[in-house]
Coordinates of N, CA and C in Angstrom, one line a residue:
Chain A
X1 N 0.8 -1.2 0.0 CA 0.0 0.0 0.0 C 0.9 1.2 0.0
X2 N 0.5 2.5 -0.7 CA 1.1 3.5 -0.9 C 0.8 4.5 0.3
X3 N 1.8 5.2 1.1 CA 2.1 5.7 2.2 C 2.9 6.9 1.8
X4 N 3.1 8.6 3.3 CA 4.1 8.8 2.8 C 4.4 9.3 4.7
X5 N 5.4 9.7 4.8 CA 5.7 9.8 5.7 C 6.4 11.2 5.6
X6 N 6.3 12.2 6.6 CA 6.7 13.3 6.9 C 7.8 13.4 8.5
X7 N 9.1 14.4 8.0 CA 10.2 14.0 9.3 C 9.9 14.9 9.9
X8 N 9.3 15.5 10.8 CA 9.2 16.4 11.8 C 7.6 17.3 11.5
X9 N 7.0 17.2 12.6 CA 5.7 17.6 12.5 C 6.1 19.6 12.9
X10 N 7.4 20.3 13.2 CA 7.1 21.3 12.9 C 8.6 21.6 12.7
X11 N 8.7 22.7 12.4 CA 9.7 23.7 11.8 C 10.3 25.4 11.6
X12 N 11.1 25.4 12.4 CA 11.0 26.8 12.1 C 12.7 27.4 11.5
X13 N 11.9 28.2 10.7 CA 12.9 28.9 9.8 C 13.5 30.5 9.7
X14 N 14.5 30.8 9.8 CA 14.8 32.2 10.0 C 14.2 33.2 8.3
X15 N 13.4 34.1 8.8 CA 13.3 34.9 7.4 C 14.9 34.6 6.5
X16 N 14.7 34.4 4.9 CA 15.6 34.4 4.2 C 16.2 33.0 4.0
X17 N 16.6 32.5 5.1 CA 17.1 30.9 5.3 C 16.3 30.1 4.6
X18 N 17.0 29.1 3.8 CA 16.6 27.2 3.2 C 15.3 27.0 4.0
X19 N 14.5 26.7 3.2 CA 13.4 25.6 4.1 C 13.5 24.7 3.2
X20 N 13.2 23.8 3.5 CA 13.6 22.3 3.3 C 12.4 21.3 4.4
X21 N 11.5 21.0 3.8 CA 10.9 19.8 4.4 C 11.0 18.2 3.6
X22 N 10.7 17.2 4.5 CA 11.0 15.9 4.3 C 10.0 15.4 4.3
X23 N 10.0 14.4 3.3 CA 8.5 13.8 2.4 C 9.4 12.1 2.2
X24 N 8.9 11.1 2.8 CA 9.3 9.4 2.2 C 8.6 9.2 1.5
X25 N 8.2 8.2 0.9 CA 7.3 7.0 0.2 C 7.3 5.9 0.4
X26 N 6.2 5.1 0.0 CA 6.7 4.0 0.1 C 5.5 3.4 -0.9
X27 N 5.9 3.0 -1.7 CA 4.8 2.4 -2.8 C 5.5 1.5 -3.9
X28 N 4.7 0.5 -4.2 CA 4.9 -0.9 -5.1 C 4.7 -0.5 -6.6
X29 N 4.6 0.6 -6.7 CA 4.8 1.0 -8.5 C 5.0 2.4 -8.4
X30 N 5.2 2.5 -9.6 CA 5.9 4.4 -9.5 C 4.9 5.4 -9.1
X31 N 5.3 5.8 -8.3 CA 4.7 6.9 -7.0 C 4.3 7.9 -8.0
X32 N 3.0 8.5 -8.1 CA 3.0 10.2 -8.1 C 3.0 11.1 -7.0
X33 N 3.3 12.3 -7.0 CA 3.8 12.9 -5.4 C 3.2 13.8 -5.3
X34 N 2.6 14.8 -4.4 CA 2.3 15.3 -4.1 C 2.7 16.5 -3.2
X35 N 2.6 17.9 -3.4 CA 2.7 19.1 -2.2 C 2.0 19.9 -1.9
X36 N 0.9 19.6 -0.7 CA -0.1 21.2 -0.4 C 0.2 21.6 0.3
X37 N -0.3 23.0 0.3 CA 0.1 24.4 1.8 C -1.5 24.6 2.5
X38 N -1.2 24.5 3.1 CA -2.8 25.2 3.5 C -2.2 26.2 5.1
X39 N -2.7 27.7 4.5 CA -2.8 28.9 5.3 C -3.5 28.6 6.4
X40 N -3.7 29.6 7.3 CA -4.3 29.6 8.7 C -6.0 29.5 8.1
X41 N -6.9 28.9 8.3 CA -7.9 29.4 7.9 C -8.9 29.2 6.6
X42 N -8.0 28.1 6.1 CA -8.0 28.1 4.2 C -8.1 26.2 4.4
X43 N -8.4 26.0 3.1 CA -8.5 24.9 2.8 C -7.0 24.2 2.1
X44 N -6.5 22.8 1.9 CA -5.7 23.0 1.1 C -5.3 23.1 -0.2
X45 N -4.2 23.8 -0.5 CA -4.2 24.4 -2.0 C -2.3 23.5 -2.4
X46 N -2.8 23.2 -3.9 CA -1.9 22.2 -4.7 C -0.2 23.6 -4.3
X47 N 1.0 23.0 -4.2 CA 1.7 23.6 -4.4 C 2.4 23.1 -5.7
X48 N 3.1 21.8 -5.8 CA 3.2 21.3 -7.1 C 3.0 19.5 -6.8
X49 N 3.6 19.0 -8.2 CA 3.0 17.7 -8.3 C 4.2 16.5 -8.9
X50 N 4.5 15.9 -8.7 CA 5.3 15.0 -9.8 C 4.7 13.9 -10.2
X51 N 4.9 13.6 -11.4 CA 3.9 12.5 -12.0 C 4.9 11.6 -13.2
X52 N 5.6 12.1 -13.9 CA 6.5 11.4 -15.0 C 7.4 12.4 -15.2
X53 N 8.7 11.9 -15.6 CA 9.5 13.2 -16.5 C 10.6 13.4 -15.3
X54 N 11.0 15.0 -15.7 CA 11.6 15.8 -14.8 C 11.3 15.2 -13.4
X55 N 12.7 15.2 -12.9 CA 12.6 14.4 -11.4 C 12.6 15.9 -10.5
X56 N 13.0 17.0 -11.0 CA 13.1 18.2 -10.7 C 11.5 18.9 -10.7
X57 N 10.8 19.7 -9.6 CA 9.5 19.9 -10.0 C 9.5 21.2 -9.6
X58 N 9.1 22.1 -10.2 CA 8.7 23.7 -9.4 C 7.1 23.5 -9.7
X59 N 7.1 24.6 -8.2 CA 5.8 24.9 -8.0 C 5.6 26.3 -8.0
X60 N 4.6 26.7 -7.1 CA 4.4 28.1 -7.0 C 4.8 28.5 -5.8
X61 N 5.2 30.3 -5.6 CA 5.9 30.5 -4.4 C 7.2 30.7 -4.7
X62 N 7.9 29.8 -5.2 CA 9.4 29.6 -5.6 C 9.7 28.1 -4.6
X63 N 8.8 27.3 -4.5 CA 9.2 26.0 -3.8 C 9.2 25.0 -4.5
X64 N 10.2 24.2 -4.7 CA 10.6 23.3 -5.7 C 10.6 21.7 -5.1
X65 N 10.7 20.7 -5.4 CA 10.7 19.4 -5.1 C 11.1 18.1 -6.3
X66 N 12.1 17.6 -5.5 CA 13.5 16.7 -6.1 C 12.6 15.1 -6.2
X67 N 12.3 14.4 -6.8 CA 12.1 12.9 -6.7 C 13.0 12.1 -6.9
X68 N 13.3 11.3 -5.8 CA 14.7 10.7 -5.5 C 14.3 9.5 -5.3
X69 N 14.0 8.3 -6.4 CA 13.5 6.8 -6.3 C 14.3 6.4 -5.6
X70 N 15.9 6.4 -5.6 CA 16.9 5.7 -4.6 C 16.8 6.0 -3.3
X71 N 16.5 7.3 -3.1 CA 16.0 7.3 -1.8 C 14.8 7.0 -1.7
X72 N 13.6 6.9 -2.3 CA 12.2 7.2 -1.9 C 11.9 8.6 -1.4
X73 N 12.7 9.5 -1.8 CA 11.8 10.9 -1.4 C 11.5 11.5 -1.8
X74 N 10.8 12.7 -1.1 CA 10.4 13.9 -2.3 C 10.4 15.0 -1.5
X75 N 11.5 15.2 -1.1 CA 11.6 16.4 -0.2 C 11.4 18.0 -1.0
X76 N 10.7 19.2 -0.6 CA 10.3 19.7 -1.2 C 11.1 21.2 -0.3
X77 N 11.9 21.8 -0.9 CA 12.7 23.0 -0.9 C 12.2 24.7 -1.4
X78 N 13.0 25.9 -0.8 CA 12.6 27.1 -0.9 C 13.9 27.9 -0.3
X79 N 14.4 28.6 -1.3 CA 15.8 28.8 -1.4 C 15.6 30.0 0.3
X80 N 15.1 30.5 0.0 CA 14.7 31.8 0.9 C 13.0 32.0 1.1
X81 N 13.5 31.5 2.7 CA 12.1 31.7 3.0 C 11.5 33.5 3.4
X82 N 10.1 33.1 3.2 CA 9.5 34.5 3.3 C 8.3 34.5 4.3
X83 N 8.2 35.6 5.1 CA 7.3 35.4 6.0 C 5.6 34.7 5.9
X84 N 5.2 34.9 5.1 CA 4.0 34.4 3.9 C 4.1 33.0 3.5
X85 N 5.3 32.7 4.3 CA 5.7 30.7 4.3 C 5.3 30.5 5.1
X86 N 4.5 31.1 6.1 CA 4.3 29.9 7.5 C 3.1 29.6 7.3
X87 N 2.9 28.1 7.1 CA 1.6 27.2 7.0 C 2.1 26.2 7.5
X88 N 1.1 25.3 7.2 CA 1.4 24.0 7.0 C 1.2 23.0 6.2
X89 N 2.5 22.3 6.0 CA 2.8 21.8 4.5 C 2.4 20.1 4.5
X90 N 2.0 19.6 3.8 CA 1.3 17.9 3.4 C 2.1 17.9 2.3
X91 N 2.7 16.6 2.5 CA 3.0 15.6 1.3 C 2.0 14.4 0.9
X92 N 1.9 14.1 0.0 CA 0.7 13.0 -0.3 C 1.0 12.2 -1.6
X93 N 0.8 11.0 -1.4 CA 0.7 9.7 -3.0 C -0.4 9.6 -3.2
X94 N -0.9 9.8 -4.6 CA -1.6 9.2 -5.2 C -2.0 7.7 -4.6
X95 N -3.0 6.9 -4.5 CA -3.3 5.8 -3.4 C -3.9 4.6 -4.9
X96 N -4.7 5.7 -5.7 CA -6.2 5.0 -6.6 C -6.8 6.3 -7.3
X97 N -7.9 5.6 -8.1 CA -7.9 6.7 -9.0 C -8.5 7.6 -8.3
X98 N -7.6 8.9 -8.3 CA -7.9 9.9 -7.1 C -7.8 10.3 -6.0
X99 N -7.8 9.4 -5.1 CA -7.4 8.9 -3.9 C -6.1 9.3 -3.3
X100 N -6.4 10.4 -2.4 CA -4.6 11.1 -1.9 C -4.5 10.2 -0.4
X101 N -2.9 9.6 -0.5 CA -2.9 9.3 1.2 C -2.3 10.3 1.5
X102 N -2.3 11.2 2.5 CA -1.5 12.7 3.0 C -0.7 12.3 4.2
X103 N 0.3 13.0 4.3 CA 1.1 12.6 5.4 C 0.5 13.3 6.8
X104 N 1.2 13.3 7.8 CA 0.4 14.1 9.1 C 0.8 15.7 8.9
X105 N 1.4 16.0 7.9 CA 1.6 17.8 7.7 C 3.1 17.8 8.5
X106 N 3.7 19.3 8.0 CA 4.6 20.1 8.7 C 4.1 21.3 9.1
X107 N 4.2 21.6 10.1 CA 3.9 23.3 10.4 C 4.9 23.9 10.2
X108 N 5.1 25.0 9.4 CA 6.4 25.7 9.5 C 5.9 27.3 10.0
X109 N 7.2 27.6 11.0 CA 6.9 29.0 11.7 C 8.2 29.8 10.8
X110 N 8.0 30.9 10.4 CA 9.2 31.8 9.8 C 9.8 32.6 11.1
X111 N 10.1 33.2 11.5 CA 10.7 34.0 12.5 C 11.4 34.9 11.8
X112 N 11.6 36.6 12.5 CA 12.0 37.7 11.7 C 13.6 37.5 11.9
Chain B
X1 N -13.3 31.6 -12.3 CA -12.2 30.5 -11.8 C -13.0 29.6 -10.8
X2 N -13.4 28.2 -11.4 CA -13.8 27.4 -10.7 C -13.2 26.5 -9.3
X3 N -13.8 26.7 -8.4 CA -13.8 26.4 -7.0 C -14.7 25.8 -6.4
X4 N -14.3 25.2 -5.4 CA -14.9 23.8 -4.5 C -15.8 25.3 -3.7
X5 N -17.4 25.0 -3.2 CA -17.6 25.8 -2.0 C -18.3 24.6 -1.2
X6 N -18.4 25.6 0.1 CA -18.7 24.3 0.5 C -19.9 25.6 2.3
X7 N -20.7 25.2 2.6 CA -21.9 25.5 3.6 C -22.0 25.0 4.8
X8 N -22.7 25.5 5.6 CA -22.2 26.8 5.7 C -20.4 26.5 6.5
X9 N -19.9 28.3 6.3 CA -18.7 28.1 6.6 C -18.3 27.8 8.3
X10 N -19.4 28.5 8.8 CA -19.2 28.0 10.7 C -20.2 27.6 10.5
X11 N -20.3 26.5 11.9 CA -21.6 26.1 12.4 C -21.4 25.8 14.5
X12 N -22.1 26.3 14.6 CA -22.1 26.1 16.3 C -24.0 25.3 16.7
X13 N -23.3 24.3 17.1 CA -24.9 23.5 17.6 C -24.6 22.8 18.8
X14 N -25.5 22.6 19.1 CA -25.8 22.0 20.5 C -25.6 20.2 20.3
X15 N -25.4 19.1 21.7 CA -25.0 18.0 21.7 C -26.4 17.8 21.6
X16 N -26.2 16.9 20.3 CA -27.2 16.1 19.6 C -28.9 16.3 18.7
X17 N -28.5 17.9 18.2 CA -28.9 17.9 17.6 C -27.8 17.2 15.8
X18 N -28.8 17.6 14.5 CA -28.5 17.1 13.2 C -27.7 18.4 12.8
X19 N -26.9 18.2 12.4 CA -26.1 18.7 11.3 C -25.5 18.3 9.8
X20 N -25.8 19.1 9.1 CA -25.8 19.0 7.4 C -24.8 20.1 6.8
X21 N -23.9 19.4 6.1 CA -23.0 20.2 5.7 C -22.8 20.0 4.1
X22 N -22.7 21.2 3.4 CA -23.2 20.8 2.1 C -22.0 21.3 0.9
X23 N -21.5 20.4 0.2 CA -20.5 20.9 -1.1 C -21.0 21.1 -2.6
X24 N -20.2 21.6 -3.1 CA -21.0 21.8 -5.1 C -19.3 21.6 -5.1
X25 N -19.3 20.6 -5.6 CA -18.3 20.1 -6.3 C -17.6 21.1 -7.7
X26 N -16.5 20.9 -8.3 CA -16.0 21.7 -9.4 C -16.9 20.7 -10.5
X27 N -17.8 22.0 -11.5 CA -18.1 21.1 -12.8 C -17.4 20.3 -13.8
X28 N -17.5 19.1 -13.7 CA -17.2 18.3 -15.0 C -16.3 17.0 -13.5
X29 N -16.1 17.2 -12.3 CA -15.0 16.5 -11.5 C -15.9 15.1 -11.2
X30 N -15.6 14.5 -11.2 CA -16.5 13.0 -11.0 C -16.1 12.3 -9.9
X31 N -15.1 13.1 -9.2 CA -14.9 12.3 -7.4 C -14.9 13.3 -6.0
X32 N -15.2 13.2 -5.4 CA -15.7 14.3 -4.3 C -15.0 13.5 -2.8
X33 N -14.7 14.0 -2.4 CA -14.1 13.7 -1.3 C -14.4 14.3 -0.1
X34 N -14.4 13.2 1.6 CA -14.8 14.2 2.5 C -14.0 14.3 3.8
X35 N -13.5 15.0 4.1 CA -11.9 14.8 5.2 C -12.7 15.8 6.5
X36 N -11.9 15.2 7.8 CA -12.2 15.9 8.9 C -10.5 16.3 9.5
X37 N -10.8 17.9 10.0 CA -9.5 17.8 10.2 C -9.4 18.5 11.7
X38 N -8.6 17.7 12.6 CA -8.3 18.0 14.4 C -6.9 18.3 14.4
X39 N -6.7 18.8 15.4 CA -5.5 19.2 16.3 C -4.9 17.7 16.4
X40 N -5.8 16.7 17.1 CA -5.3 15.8 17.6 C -4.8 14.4 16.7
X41 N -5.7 14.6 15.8 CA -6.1 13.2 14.2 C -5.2 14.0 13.0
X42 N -5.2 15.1 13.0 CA -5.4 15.6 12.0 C -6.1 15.8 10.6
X43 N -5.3 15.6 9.3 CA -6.3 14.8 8.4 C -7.1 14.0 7.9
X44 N -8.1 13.4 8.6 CA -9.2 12.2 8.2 C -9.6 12.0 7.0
X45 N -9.8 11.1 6.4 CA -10.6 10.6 5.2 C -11.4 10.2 5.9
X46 N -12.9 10.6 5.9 CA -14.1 10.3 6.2 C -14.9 9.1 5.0
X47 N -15.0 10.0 3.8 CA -15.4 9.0 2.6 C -15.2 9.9 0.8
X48 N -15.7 9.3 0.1 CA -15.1 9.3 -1.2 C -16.4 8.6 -2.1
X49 N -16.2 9.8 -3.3 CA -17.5 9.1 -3.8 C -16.4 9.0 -5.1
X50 N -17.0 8.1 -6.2 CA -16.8 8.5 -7.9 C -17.8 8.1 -8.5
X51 N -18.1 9.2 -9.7 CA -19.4 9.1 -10.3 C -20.5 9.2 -9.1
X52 N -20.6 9.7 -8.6 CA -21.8 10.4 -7.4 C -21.8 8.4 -6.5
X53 N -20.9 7.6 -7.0 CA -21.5 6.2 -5.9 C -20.4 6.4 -4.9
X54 N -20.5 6.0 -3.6 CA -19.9 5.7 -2.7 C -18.9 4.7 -2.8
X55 N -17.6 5.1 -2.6 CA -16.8 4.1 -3.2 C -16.0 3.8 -1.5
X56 N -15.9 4.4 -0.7 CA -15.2 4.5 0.5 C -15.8 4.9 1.4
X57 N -16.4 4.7 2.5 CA -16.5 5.4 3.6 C -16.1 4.7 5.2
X58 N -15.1 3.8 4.9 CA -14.6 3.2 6.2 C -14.0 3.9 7.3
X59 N -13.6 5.3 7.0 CA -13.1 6.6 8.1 C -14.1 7.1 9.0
X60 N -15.8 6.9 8.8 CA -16.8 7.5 8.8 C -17.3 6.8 10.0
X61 N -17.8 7.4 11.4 CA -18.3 6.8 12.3 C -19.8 6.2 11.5
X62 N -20.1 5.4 11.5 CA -21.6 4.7 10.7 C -22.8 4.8 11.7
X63 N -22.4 5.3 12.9 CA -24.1 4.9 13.3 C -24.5 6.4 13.4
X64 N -23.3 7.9 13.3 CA -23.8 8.9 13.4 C -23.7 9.5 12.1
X65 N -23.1 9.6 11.3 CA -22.5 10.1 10.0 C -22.9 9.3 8.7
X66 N -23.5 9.9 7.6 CA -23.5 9.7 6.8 C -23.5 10.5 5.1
X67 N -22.8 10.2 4.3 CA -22.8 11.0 3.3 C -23.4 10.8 2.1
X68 N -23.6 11.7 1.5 CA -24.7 11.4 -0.1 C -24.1 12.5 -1.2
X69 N -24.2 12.0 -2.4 CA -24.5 12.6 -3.3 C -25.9 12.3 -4.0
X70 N -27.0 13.6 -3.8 CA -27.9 13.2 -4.7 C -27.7 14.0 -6.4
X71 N -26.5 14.9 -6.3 CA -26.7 15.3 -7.7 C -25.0 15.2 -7.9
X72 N -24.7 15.7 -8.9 CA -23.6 15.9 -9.9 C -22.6 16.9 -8.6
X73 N -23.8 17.8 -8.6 CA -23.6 19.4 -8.3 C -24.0 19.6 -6.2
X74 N -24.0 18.7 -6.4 CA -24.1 18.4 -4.6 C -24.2 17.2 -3.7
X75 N -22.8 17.5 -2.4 CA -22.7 16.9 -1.6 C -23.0 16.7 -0.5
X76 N -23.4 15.9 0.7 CA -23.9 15.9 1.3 C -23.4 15.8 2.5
X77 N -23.0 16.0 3.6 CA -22.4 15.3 5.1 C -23.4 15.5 6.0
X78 N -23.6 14.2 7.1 CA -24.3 14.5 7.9 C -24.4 14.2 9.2
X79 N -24.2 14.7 10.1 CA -24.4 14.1 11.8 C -25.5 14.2 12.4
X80 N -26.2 12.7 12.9 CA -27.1 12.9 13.3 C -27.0 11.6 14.5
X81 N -27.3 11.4 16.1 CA -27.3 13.1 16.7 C -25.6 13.6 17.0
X82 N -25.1 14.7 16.9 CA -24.2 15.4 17.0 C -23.8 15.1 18.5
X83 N -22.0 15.2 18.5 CA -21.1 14.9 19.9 C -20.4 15.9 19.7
X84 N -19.7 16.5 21.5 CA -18.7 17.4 20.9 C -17.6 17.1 20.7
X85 N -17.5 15.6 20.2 CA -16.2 15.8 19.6 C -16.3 15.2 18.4
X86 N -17.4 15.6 18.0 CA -17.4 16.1 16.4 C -17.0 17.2 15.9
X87 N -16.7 18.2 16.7 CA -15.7 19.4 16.5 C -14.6 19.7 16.1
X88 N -14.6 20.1 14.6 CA -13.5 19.7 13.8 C -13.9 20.9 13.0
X89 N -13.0 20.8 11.7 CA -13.0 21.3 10.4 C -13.4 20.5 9.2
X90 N -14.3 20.3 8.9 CA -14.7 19.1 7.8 C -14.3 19.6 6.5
X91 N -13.9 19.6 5.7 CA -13.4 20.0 4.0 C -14.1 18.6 2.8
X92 N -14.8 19.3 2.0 CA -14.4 18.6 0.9 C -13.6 19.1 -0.1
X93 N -13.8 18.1 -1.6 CA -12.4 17.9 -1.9 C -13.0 17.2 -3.3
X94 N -12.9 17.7 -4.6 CA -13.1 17.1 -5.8 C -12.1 17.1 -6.6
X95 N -11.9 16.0 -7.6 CA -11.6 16.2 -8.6 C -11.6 15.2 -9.5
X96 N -10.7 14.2 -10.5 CA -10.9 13.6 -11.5 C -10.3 12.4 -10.7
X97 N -10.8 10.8 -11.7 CA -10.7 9.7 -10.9 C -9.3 9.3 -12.1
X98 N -8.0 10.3 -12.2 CA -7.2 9.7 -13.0 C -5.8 9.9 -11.7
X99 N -5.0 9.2 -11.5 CA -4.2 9.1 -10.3 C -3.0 10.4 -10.7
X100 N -2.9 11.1 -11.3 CA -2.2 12.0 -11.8 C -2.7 13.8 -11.8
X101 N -4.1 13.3 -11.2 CA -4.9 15.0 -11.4 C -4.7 15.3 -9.7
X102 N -4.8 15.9 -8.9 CA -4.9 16.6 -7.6 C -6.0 16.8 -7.2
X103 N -6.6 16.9 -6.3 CA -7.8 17.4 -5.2 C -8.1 18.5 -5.1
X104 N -9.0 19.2 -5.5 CA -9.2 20.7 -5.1 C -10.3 21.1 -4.0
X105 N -9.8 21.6 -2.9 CA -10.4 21.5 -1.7 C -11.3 23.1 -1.7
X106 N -12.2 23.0 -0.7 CA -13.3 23.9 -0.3 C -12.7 24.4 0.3
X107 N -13.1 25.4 1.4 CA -12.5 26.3 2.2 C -12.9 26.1 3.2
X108 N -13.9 24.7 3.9 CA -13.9 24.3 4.7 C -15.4 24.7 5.5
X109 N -15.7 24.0 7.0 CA -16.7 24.1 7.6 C -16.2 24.1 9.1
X110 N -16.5 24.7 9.4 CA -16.1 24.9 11.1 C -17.0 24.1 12.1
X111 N -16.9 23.3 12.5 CA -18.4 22.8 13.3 C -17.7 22.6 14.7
X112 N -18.2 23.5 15.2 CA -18.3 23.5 17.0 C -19.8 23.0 17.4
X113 N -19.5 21.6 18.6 CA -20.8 21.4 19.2 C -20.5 21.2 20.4
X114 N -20.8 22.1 20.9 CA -21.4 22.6 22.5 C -22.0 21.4 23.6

């Protein structure tokens, strides 16, 4: 069964500083991957997606995400964070048609 | 620009009365989804329709909860009688039954019961 797993349920980042969150997998045929943000208040919204191709994926925002079959990951990066980053971030596989498993989230806090 | 909504956006009721919470799915999306989200659970899969049939709802307490699609264009959630710790954020969530399209979620339902 297709799973994903997230390393740390929160996070905090200095304005300008790397963010970098951690996304596993674990699935018996080739993963499509998933990244949402959801704001304080909001529902969640797609950031980007991997599905075939480019193992390299931009989204929106300027947050980008690497698919690393050797490793199983899909850690999902942001060269310079901005205060307008603090949400909380899901990784998610594709399960069936349609069917997202989501991980338990990251919260990320920016600090000035 | 087509969007999930979803009704009403708060709800505050009392232990054990019915609660109905209602989505309009994005036109032309053929799977509708319905998640509950806590502090403590976080994000639940409640249930999952395609093509308006019930394809999932093993997340879903069964003797209080139930969900429907009677149209294309509407979804249904329902508690009946209501606990307080049914107090969550309930979201639906539509989109296509191809494993490569994304979810597009509502803006959610606030349900406090007292």
């Amino acid at each position: 069964a297709q799973s994903v797993t997230q390393l740390g349920s929160h996070v905090s980042v200095s304005e300008g500083a790397l963010v970098l969150l951690r996304c596993n997998y674990s699935s018996s045929v080739p993963p499509y991957l998933f990244w949402y943000v959801q704001y304080p208040n909001q529902g969640l919204q797609l950031l980007l997606k991997y599905t075939t191709g480019a193992t390299l994926v931009k989204g929106i925002n300027g947050f980008e995400a690497e698919f690393k079959k050797s490793e199983t990951s899909f850690h999902l990066t942001k060269p310079s964070a901005h205060m307008s980053d603090a949400a909380e971030y899901f990784c998610a596989v594709s399960v069936s048609w349609g069917k997202l498993q989501f991980g338990a989230g990251t919260q990320v806090v920016v600090t000035p | 620009d087509a969007r999930v909504t979803q009704t009403p956006r708060h709800k505050v009721t009392e232990m054990g009365q019915e609660v109905t919470m209602r989505c309009q799915p994005i036109l032309g999306h053929n799977t509708v989804f319905w998640y509950r989200q806590t502090m403590m659970q976080g994000l639940e899969l409640l249930a999952y329709f395609r093509n308006r049939a019930p394809l999932d709802d093993s997340g879903m307490p069964k003797d209080r909860f139930s969900a429907e699609m009677p149209d294309a264009t509407l979804a249904t959630l329902k508690i009946q009688p209501s606990e307080p710790r049914d107090s969550a954020v309930y979201f639906c969530a539509s989109g296509l039954d191809n494993p490569i399209n994304e979810q597009f979620f509502g803006p959610g339902t606030r349900l406090t019961v007292l």
